[in-house]
CSV table of C-alpha atoms in Angstrom, one decimal:
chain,number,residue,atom,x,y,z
K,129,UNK,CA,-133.9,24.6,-4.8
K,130,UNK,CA,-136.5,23.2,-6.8
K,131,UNK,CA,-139.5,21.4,-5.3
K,132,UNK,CA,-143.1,20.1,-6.0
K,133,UNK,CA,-145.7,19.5,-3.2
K,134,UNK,CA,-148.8,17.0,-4.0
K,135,UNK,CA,-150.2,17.4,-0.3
K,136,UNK,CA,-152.7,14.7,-1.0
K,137,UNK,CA,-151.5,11.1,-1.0
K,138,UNK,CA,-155.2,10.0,-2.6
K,139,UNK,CA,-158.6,11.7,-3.7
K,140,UNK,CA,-161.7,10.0,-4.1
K,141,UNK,CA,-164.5,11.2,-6.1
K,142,UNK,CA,-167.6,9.6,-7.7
K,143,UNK,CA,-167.7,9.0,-11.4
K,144,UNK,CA,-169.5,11.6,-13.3
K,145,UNK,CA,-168.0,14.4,-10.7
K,146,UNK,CA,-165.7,17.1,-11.1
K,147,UNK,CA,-161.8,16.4,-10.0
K,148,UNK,CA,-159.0,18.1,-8.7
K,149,UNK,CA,-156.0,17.0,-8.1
K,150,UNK,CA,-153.4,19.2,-6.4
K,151,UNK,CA,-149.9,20.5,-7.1
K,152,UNK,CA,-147.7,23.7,-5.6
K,153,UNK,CA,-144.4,24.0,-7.0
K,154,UNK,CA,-141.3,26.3,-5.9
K,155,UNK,CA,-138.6,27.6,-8.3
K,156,UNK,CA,-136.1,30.2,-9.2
K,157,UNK,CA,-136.9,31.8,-12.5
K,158,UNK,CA,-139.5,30.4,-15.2
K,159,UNK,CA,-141.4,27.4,-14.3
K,160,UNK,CA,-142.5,24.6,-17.1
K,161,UNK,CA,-144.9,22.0,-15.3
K,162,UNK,CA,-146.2,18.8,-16.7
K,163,UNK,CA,-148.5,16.6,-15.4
K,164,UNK,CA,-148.1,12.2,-15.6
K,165,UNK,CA,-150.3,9.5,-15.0
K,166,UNK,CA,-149.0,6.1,-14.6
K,167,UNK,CA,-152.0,3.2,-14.6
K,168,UNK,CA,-151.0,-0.1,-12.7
K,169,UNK,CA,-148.0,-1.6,-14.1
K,170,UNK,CA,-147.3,0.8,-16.8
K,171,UNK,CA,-145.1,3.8,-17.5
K,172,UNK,CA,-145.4,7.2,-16.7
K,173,UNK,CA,-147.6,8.9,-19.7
K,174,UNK,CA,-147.4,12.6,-20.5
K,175,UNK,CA,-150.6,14.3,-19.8
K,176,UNK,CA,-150.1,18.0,-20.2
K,177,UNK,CA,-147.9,20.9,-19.6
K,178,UNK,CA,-147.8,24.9,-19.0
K,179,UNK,CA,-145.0,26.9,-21.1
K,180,UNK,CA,-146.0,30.1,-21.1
K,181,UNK,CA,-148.9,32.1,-21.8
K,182,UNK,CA,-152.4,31.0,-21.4
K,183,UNK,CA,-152.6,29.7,-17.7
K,184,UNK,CA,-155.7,27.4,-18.8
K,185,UNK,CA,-153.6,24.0,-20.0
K,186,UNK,CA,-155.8,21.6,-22.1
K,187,UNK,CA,-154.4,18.1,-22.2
K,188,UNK,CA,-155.0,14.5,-22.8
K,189,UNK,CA,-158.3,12.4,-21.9
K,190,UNK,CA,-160.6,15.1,-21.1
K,191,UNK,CA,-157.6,16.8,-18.4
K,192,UNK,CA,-156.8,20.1,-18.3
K,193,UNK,CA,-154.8,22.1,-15.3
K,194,UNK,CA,-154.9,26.0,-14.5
K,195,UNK,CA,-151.0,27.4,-13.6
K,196,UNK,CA,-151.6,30.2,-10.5
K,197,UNK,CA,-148.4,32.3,-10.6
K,198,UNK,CA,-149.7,33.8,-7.2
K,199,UNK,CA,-150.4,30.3,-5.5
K,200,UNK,CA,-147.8,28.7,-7.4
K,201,UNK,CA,-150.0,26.1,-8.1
K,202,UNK,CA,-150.8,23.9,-11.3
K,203,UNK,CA,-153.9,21.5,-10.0
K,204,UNK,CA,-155.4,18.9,-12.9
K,205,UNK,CA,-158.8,19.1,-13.4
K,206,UNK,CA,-161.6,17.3,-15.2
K,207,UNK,CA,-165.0,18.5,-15.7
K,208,UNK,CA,-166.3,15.0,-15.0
K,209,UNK,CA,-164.7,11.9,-14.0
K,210,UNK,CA,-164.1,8.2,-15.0
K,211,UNK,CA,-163.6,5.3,-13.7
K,212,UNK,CA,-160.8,4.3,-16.0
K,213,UNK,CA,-159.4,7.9,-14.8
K,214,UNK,CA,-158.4,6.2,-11.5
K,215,UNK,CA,-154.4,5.8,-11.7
K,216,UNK,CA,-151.3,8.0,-10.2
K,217,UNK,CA,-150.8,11.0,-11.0
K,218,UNK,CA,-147.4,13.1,-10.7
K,219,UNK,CA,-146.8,16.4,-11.1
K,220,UNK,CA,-143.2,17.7,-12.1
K,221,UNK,CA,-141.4,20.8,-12.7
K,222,UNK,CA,-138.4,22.2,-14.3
K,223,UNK,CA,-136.9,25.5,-15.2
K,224,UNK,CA,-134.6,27.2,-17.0
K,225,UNK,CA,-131.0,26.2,-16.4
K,226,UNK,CA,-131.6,22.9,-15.0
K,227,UNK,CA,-131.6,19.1,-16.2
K,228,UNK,CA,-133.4,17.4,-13.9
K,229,UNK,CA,-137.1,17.2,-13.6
K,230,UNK,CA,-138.6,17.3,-9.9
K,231,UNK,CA,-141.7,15.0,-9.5
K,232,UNK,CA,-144.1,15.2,-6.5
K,233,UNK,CA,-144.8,12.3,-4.8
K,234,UNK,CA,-147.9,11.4,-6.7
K,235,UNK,CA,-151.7,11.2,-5.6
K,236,UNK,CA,-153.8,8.2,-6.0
K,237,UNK,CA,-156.6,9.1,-8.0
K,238,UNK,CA,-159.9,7.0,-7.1
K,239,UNK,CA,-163.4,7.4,-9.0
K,240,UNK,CA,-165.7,5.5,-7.5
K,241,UNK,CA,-168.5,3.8,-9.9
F,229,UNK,CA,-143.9,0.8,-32.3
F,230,UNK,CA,-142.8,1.0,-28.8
F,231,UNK,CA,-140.8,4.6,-28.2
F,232,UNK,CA,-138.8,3.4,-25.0
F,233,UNK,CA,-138.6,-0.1,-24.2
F,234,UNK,CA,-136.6,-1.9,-21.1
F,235,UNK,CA,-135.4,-5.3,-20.7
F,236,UNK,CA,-136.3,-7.2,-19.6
F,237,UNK,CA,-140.2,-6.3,-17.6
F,238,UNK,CA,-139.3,-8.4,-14.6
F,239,UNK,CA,-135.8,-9.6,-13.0
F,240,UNK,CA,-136.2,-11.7,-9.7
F,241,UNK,CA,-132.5,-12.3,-8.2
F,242,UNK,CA,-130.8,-13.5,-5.3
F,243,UNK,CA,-128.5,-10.9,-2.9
F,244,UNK,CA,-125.1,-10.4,-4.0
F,245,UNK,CA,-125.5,-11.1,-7.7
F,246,UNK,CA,-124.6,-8.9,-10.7
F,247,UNK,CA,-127.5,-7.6,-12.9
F,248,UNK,CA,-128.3,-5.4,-16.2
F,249,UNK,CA,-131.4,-3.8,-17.5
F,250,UNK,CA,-131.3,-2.6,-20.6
F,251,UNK,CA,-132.9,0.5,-22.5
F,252,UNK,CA,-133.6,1.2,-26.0
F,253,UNK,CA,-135.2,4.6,-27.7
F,254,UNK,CA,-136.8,4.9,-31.3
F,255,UNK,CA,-137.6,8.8,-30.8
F,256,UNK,CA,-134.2,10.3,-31.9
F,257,UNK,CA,-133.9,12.1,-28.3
F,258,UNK,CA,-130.4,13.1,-27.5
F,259,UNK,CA,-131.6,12.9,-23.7
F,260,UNK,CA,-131.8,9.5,-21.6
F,261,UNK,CA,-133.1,8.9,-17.8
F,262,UNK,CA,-133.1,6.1,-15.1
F,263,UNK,CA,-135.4,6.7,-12.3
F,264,UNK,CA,-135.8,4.6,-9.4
F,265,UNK,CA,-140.1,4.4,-8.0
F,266,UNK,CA,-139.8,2.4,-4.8
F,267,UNK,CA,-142.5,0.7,-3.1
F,268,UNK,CA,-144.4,3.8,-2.1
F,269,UNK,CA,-144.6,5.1,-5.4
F,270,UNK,CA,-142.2,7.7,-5.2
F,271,UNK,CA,-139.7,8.7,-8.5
F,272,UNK,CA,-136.2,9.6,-7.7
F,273,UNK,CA,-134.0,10.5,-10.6
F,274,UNK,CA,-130.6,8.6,-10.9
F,275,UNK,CA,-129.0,9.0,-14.0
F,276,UNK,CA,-129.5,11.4,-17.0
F,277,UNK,CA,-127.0,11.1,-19.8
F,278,UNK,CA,-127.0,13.5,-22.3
F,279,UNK,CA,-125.4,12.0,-26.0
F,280,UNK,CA,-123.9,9.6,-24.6
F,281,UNK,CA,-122.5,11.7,-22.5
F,282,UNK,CA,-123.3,11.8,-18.1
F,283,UNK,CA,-124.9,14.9,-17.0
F,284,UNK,CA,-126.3,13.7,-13.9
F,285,UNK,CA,-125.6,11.3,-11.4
F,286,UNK,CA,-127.7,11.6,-8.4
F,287,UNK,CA,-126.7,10.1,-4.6
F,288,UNK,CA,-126.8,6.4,-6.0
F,289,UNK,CA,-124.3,3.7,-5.0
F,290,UNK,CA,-121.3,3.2,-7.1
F,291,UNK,CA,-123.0,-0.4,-7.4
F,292,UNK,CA,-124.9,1.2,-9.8
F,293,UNK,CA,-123.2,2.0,-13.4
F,294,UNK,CA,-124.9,3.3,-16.4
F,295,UNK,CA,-123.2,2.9,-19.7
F,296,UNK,CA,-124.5,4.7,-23.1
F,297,UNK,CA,-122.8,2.7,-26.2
F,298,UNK,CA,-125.0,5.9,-28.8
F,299,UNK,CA,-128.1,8.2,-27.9
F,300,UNK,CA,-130.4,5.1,-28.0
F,301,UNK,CA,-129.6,3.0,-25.6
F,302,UNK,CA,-129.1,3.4,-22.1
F,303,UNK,CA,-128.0,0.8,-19.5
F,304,UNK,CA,-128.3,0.2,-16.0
F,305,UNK,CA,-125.8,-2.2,-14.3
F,306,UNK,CA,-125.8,-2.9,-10.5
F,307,UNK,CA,-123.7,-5.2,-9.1
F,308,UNK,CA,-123.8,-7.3,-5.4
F,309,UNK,CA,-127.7,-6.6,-5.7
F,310,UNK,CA,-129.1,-5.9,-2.0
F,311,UNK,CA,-132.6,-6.5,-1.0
F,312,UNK,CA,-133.2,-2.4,-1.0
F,313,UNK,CA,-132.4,-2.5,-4.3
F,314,UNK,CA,-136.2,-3.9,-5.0
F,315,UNK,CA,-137.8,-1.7,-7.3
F,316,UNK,CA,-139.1,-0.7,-10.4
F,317,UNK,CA,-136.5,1.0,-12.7
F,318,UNK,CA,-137.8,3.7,-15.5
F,319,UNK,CA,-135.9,4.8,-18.3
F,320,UNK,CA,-137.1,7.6,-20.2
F,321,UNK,CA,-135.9,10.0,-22.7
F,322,UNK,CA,-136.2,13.7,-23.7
F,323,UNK,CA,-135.6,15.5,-27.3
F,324,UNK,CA,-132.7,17.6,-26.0
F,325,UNK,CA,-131.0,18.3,-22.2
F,326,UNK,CA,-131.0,21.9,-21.8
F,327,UNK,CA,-134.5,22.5,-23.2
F,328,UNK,CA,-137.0,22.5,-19.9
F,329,UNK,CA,-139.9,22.8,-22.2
F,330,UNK,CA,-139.5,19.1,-23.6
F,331,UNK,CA,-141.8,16.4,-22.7
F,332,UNK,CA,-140.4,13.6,-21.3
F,333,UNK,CA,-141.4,9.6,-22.7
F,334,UNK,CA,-140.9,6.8,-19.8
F,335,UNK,CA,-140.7,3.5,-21.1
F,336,UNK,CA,-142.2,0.3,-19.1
F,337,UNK,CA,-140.5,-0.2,-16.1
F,338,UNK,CA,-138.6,-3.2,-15.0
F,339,UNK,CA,-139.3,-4.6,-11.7
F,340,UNK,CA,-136.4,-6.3,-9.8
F,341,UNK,CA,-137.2,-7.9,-7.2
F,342,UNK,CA,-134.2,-8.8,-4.7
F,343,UNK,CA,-134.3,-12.2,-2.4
């Protein structure tokens, strides 16, 4: 069965800091990950995903997020955060053969002024 | 222009009434979603049709009936709404079903809120 683990509910980090935000997936076969942010009162927005080769994913806003086949792990990252970076994040997965898309259970991303 | 839009943003209704919210895509995606994100955030996938056809119906009351009239439009209609129906309600849409790669594009959200 497929599954994705955010193990942190929120993070809080100080604006101009490095952040991580992280994700471990399990799955049968290929993995294709994608990463979401949803600000308050708003949709889910499509921040990056992994495919296939490089395992360093650049994405939307600054993000980018570094697929471990070993770990099985696909944490977002940003060299240096904003304060208008503070939303939810969710991480999902899906592979081959399947339909649906498994989303964690989000992290609550705060950056601190 | 809006990709995926719901109607309406926000239903407030009393128990036991009969409700729609309604879904529209601009993107040409033969894929459509309803996901339910209750009040602790979490996304649970309840409906995906595919065409206008259903490909997946998740553990969801039979209160709860999607209908797909073409590829753009996906509806949710529950009926005798209960109070743990409160929630906000995502549609979203993919290019094809059975390509894992795609991106998924959530629309708004609709919050119903249940008295």
């Amino acid at each position: 069965a497929q599954s994705v683990a955010q193990p942190e509910d929120q993070v809080n980090v100080a604006e101009g800091n490095p952040l991580t935000v992280k994700c471990t997936y399990s799955v049968s076969g290929n993995p294709y990950l994608f990463w979401y942010v949803q600000y308050p009162n708003r949709g889910l927005q499509f921040l990056l995903k992994y495919i296939t080769g490089d395992n360093l994913v650049k994405g939307s806003y600054g993000f980018e997020a570094e697929f471990n086949k070993s770990q099985t792990s696909f944490h977002l990252k940003k060299p240096s955060a904003l304060v208008s970076d503070s939303a939810l994040y969710f991480c999902a997965v899906r592979s081959s053969g399947t339909y649906k898309y498994i989303f964690g259970t989000g992290t609550r991303l705060k950056v601190l002024a | 222009d809006t990709a995926v839009s719901q109607t309406p943003k926000y239903l407030v209704t009393q128990m036991g009434n009969d409700k729609s919210i309604k879904c529209e895509q601009n993107l040409g995606h033969d894929t459509m979603y309803w996901y339910k994100q209750d009040s602790k955030k979490f996304l649970k996938i309840m409906f995906s049709y595919n065409n206008k056809e259903l490909i997946i119906n998740e553990t969801v009351p039979n209160r709860f009936s999607p209908k797909s009239p073409d590829k753009a439009h996906l509806n949710l209609h529950i009926n005798s709404l209960e109070l743990g129906d409160s929630a906000v309600y995502f549609c979203a849409s993919s290019p094809q079903q059975d390509r894992p790669t795609d991106t998924q594009y959530f629309g708004p959200g609709t919050r119903l809120t249940v008295l």
